[in-house]
Structure formats: C-alpha cells, structure tokens
CSV table of N, CA and C in Angstrom, one decimal:
chain,number,residue,atom,x,y,z
A,2,MET,N,-24.0,4.1,23.1
A,2,MET,CA,-22.4,4.0,23.6
A,2,MET,C,-21.6,2.8,22.8
A,3,LEU,N,-22.3,1.9,23.2
A,3,LEU,CA,-21.1,1.0,21.7
A,3,LEU,C,-21.4,1.7,20.0
A,4,ALA,N,-21.9,2.6,19.5
A,4,ALA,CA,-22.2,2.7,18.5
A,4,ALA,C,-20.9,3.7,18.6
A,5,ILE,N,-21.0,4.3,19.8
A,5,ILE,CA,-19.6,6.0,19.8
A,5,ILE,C,-18.5,5.3,19.7
A,6,SER,N,-17.9,4.0,20.2
A,6,SER,CA,-17.3,3.6,20.7
A,6,SER,C,-16.9,2.1,19.1
A,7,SER,N,-17.7,2.3,18.8
A,7,SER,CA,-17.6,1.1,17.6
A,7,SER,C,-16.2,2.4,16.1
A,8,PHE,N,-17.8,3.4,16.1
A,8,PHE,CA,-17.2,4.7,15.3
A,8,PHE,C,-16.0,5.2,15.5
A,9,GLY,N,-15.1,5.3,16.7
A,9,GLY,CA,-14.4,5.8,17.3
A,9,GLY,C,-13.3,4.5,17.2
A,10,VAL,N,-13.3,3.0,17.2
A,10,VAL,CA,-12.7,2.2,17.1
A,10,VAL,C,-12.5,2.6,15.4
A,11,TRP,N,-13.2,2.6,14.5
A,11,TRP,CA,-13.4,2.6,13.2
A,11,TRP,C,-12.7,3.5,12.9
A,12,LEU,N,-12.9,4.8,13.1
A,12,LEU,CA,-12.0,5.6,12.4
A,12,LEU,C,-10.3,5.5,13.1
A,13,THR,N,-10.3,5.5,14.3
A,13,THR,CA,-8.5,4.8,14.5
A,13,THR,C,-8.1,4.0,13.3
A,14,ARG,N,-8.7,3.1,12.9
A,14,ARG,CA,-8.2,1.5,11.9
A,14,ARG,C,-8.3,2.8,10.3
A,15,LEU,N,-9.5,3.5,10.2
A,15,LEU,CA,-9.2,4.3,9.3
A,15,LEU,C,-8.0,5.2,9.0
A,16,SER,N,-8.2,6.0,10.2
A,16,SER,CA,-6.4,6.6,10.1
A,16,SER,C,-4.9,6.4,9.8
A,17,GLY,N,-5.5,5.3,10.7
A,17,GLY,CA,-3.5,4.1,11.1
A,17,GLY,C,-3.7,3.7,9.4
A,18,LYS,N,-4.5,3.0,8.2
A,18,LYS,CA,-4.1,2.3,6.8
A,18,LYS,C,-4.0,4.1,6.3
A,19,ILE,N,-4.8,5.0,6.5
A,19,ILE,CA,-3.9,5.6,5.4
A,19,ILE,C,-2.9,6.3,5.5
A,20,PHE,N,-2.6,6.9,7.0
A,20,PHE,CA,-1.1,6.6,7.5
A,20,PHE,C,0.1,6.3,6.9
A,21,ILE,N,-0.3,4.8,6.5
A,21,ILE,CA,0.5,3.5,6.6
A,21,ILE,C,0.7,4.0,4.8
A,22,SER,N,-0.4,4.4,4.1
A,22,SER,CA,-0.1,3.8,3.0
A,22,SER,C,0.3,5.6,2.6
A,23,ASN,N,0.6,6.4,3.1
A,23,ASN,CA,1.4,7.5,2.7
A,23,ASN,C,2.5,7.1,3.1
A,24,LEU,N,3.0,6.4,4.0
A,24,LEU,CA,4.2,6.5,4.5
A,24,LEU,C,4.7,5.5,3.5
A,25,HIS,N,3.9,4.1,2.9
A,25,HIS,CA,4.5,3.9,2.1
A,25,HIS,C,4.6,4.7,0.7
A,26,LEU,N,3.6,5.6,0.1
A,26,LEU,CA,3.7,6.6,-1.1
A,26,LEU,C,5.4,6.8,-0.8
A,27,ARG,N,5.2,7.6,0.4
A,27,ARG,CA,6.6,8.6,0.4
A,27,ARG,C,7.5,8.1,0.2
A,28,THR,N,7.7,6.8,0.7
A,28,THR,CA,8.9,6.1,0.4
A,28,THR,C,9.4,5.5,-0.9
A,29,ASP,N,8.5,5.6,-1.5
A,29,ASP,CA,8.4,4.9,-3.1
A,29,ASP,C,8.8,6.6,-3.6
A,30,ALA,N,8.0,7.5,-3.1
A,30,ALA,CA,8.8,9.0,-4.0
A,30,ALA,C,10.1,9.2,-3.9
A,31,ASP,N,10.9,8.8,-2.5
A,31,ASP,CA,12.0,9.0,-1.9
A,31,ASP,C,12.9,8.7,-2.7
A,32,GLU,N,12.4,7.1,-2.7
A,32,GLU,CA,13.6,6.4,-3.8
A,32,GLU,C,13.6,6.6,-4.9
A,33,ARG,N,12.3,7.1,-5.8
A,33,ARG,CA,12.6,7.8,-7.2
A,33,ARG,C,13.4,8.6,-7.6
A,34,VAL,N,13.2,9.4,-6.5
A,34,VAL,CA,14.2,11.5,-6.5
A,34,VAL,C,15.4,10.5,-6.5
A,35,THR,N,15.8,9.9,-5.7
A,35,THR,CA,17.4,9.5,-5.5
A,35,THR,C,18.2,8.7,-6.7
A,36,MET,N,17.0,8.0,-7.3
A,36,MET,CA,17.3,7.1,-8.7
A,36,MET,C,17.7,8.1,-9.6
A,37,ILE,N,16.5,9.2,-10.2
A,37,ILE,CA,17.0,10.7,-10.7
A,37,ILE,C,17.9,10.9,-10.5
A,38,GLN,N,17.9,11.2,-9.5
A,38,GLN,CA,19.2,12.4,-8.7
A,38,GLN,C,20.9,11.5,-9.0
A,39,THR,N,21.3,10.0,-9.0
A,39,THR,CA,21.9,9.5,-9.5
A,39,THR,C,21.8,9.1,-10.7
A,40,TYR,N,21.3,9.0,-11.2
A,40,TYR,CA,21.4,9.6,-12.6
A,40,TYR,C,21.5,10.3,-13.8
A,41,LEU,N,21.2,11.9,-13.0
A,41,LEU,CA,21.5,13.0,-13.6
A,41,LEU,C,23.4,13.2,-13.0
A,42,ALA,N,23.5,12.7,-12.4
A,42,ALA,CA,25.1,12.9,-11.9
A,42,ALA,C,25.7,11.7,-12.8
A,43,LEU,N,25.4,11.0,-13.2
A,43,LEU,CA,26.0,9.8,-13.9
A,43,LEU,C,26.1,10.9,-15.3
A,44,LEU,N,25.4,11.4,-15.7
A,44,LEU,CA,24.7,11.7,-17.1
A,44,LEU,C,25.7,13.0,-16.8
A,45,ARG,N,26.3,13.6,-16.1
A,45,ARG,CA,26.9,15.0,-15.4
A,45,ARG,C,28.8,14.7,-16.1
A,46,GLU,N,29.1,13.4,-15.5
A,46,GLU,CA,30.1,12.9,-15.4
A,46,GLU,C,30.4,12.4,-16.3
A,47,GLY,N,29.8,12.2,-17.1
A,47,GLY,CA,29.5,11.9,-18.6
A,47,GLY,C,29.9,10.2,-18.6
A,48,SER,N,29.8,9.6,-18.0
A,48,SER,CA,29.7,7.8,-17.6
A,48,SER,C,28.4,7.7,-17.7
A,49,GLY,N,27.2,8.4,-18.2
A,49,GLY,CA,26.0,7.6,-18.6
A,49,GLY,C,25.9,6.4,-18.7
A,50,PRO,N,24.7,6.1,-18.1
A,50,PRO,CA,24.3,4.9,-19.0
A,50,PRO,C,24.3,5.0,-20.5
A,51,LYS,N,24.2,3.4,-20.9
A,51,LYS,CA,24.3,2.9,-22.3
A,51,LYS,C,22.5,3.2,-22.6
A,52,ASP,N,22.2,3.2,-23.9
A,52,ASP,CA,20.8,3.2,-24.4
A,52,ASP,C,20.0,2.1,-23.6
A,53,ASP,N,20.3,0.5,-23.8
A,53,ASP,CA,19.8,-0.5,-23.2
A,53,ASP,C,19.5,0.2,-21.6
A,54,GLU,N,20.9,-0.1,-20.7
A,54,GLU,CA,20.8,0.5,-19.4
A,54,GLU,C,19.6,1.4,-19.4
A,55,ARG,N,19.8,2.5,-20.2
A,55,ARG,CA,18.9,3.9,-19.9
A,55,ARG,C,17.2,3.4,-20.2
A,56,GLN,N,17.0,2.9,-21.0
A,56,GLN,CA,15.3,2.0,-21.2
A,56,GLN,C,15.1,1.6,-19.8
A,57,LEU,N,16.2,0.4,-19.2
A,57,LEU,CA,15.4,-0.4,-17.8
A,57,LEU,C,15.8,0.8,-16.3
A,58,ILE,N,16.5,2.3,-16.4
A,58,ILE,CA,16.2,3.0,-15.5
A,58,ILE,C,15.0,3.6,-15.8
A,59,LEU,N,14.4,4.4,-17.1
A,59,LEU,CA,13.1,4.7,-17.3
A,59,LEU,C,12.0,4.1,-17.1
A,60,GLN,N,12.0,2.5,-17.0
A,60,GLN,CA,11.2,1.6,-16.9
A,60,GLN,C,11.1,1.5,-15.1
A,61,THR,N,12.1,1.6,-14.7
A,61,THR,CA,12.0,1.5,-13.2
A,61,THR,C,11.6,2.8,-12.5
A,62,LEU,N,11.6,4.3,-13.4
A,62,LEU,CA,11.4,5.3,-12.8
A,62,LEU,C,10.0,5.7,-12.7
A,63,PHE,N,9.5,4.9,-14.1
A,63,PHE,CA,8.1,5.4,-14.1
A,63,PHE,C,7.6,4.2,-14.3
A,64,ARG,N,7.4,3.2,-13.3
A,64,ARG,CA,6.7,2.2,-12.9
A,64,ARG,C,5.1,2.9,-12.1
A,65,PRO,N,4.1,1.9,-12.3
A,65,PRO,CA,3.0,2.7,-11.7
A,65,PRO,C,3.5,1.8,-10.0
A,66,SER,N,2.8,2.5,-9.3
A,66,SER,CA,3.4,2.4,-7.6
A,66,SER,C,1.5,2.2,-6.9
A,67,SER,N,1.6,0.7,-6.2
A,67,SER,CA,0.6,0.4,-5.6
A,67,SER,C,0.3,1.2,-4.3
A,68,THR,N,-0.8,1.8,-4.0
A,68,THR,CA,-1.1,2.7,-2.9
A,68,THR,C,-0.3,2.2,-1.5
A,69,GLY,N,-0.5,1.4,-0.7
A,69,GLY,CA,0.2,0.7,0.0
A,69,GLY,C,-1.2,-0.3,1.3
A,70,PHE,N,-2.3,0.4,0.8
A,70,PHE,CA,-3.7,0.0,1.5
A,70,PHE,C,-3.6,-1.5,2.1
A,71,ILE,N,-3.5,-1.9,3.0
A,71,ILE,CA,-3.8,-3.2,3.6
A,71,ILE,C,-5.1,-4.2,3.1
A,72,LYS,N,-5.2,-4.6,2.5
A,72,LYS,CA,-6.4,-5.6,2.7
A,72,LYS,C,-6.8,-7.0,2.9
A,73,GLU,N,-8.3,-6.5,3.6
A,73,GLU,CA,-8.9,-7.4,4.7
A,73,GLU,C,-9.2,-8.2,4.0
A,74,ASP,N,-9.4,-9.6,5.0
A,74,ASP,CA,-9.8,-10.6,3.9
A,74,ASP,C,-11.0,-11.0,5.0
A,75,GLY,N,-11.5,-10.4,5.8
A,75,GLY,CA,-12.3,-11.1,7.1
A,75,GLY,C,-13.3,-10.0,7.0
A,76,PRO,N,-14.3,-9.9,7.4
A,76,PRO,CA,-16.2,-10.0,7.4
A,76,PRO,C,-16.3,-8.3,7.3
A,77,SER,N,-16.9,-7.8,6.7
A,77,SER,CA,-16.9,-6.2,6.9
A,77,SER,C,-17.8,-5.6,7.4
A,78,GLY,N,-18.5,-6.7,8.2
A,78,GLY,CA,-20.2,-5.6,9.0
A,78,GLY,C,-20.0,-6.8,10.3
A,79,PHE,N,-20.8,-6.5,10.9
A,79,PHE,CA,-21.7,-7.3,11.9
A,79,PHE,C,-22.4,-8.3,11.9
A,80,TYR,N,-23.1,-8.2,10.6
A,80,TYR,CA,-24.2,-9.3,10.2
A,80,TYR,C,-23.0,-10.1,9.5
A,81,GLU,N,-22.1,-10.0,8.8
A,81,GLU,CA,-21.0,-10.9,8.0
A,81,GLU,C,-20.4,-12.2,9.2
A,82,ALA,N,-20.0,-11.2,10.0
A,82,ALA,CA,-19.1,-11.7,10.8
A,82,ALA,C,-19.9,-12.9,11.9
A,83,MET,N,-21.4,-12.7,11.9
A,83,MET,CA,-22.2,-13.3,13.1
A,83,MET,C,-22.6,-14.7,11.9
A,84,SER,N,-23.1,-14.3,10.9
A,84,SER,CA,-23.3,-15.3,10.1
A,84,SER,C,-22.3,-16.5,9.9
A,85,LYS,N,-21.2,-15.8,9.8
A,85,LYS,CA,-19.8,-16.5,9.3
A,85,LYS,C,-19.4,-17.6,10.8
A,86,ARG,N,-19.8,-16.8,11.6
A,86,ARG,CA,-20.0,-17.7,13.0
A,86,ARG,C,-20.3,-18.4,13.0
A,87,TRP,N,-21.8,-18.7,12.9
A,87,TRP,CA,-22.8,-19.5,12.9
A,87,TRP,C,-22.4,-20.6,11.8
A,88,GLU,N,-22.3,-20.4,11.0
A,88,GLU,CA,-21.9,-21.2,10.3
A,88,GLU,C,-20.5,-22.0,10.5
A,89,ASP,N,-19.6,-21.4,10.8
A,89,ASP,CA,-18.9,-22.4,11.3
A,89,ASP,C,-19.4,-23.6,12.5
A,90,ASN,N,-20.3,-23.0,13.6
A,90,ASN,CA,-21.0,-23.7,14.5
A,90,ASN,C,-21.2,-25.3,13.9
A,91,ASP,N,-22.3,-24.8,12.7
A,91,ASP,CA,-23.1,-25.6,12.1
A,91,ASP,C,-22.4,-27.0,11.8
A,92,ASP,N,-21.0,-26.4,11.3
A,92,ASP,CA,-20.3,-27.3,10.1
A,92,ASP,C,-19.4,-28.5,11.3
A,93,HIS,N,-19.5,-28.0,12.7
A,93,HIS,CA,-18.9,-28.4,13.5
A,93,HIS,C,-20.2,-30.1,14.6
A,94,ILE,N,-21.2,-29.3,14.6
A,94,ILE,CA,-22.1,-30.1,15.0
A,94,ILE,C,-22.4,-31.7,14.5
C-alpha cells in the first residue's frame, strides 16, 4: 500500500512539474508572437526600427528559452533522506 501511494504522489508531482513547464513555455511563445506581430506592424507602417534596434529585436526573438522546470535541492530518494537525517542528528550530539 505504501509503494502504491508513493507512486501516486510521485506521479502527481511529475505531472504538476510538466504542466508548469508547458505553461511557462506557452507564455514565452505568446510573448514572442506578440513581439513579431508588433515588429511586422511597424514595418508595414513604414516606421520600422533602425538597424541597431533591429539587431536588438532579433536577439530578443531568437534568445534561448528555459524549460521552466523547478530544480529541487532536496534528497532524491529514501536512502539519501534518511542518511541526511542521521548526519544532522549526529551533529547535535
């Protein structure tokens, strides 16, 4: 029963991380679409950016994006959690 519930908690946490990552990447993509549409609208009006401003815009559009995964610094398994706890108890003695 403990293994099944642990697996359920792990699966829920993993699904949450993937959902938040997808939400982060979608927001980043939406921002880039808005920047591209604004840039194209300015070009159509004839008041487009100058060469140095164009370089800045292109660097912003084609920057690498992060995945949005949350990094955890805690122990990754049961054994690591228990050994850390025993080390903490030994330090207080």
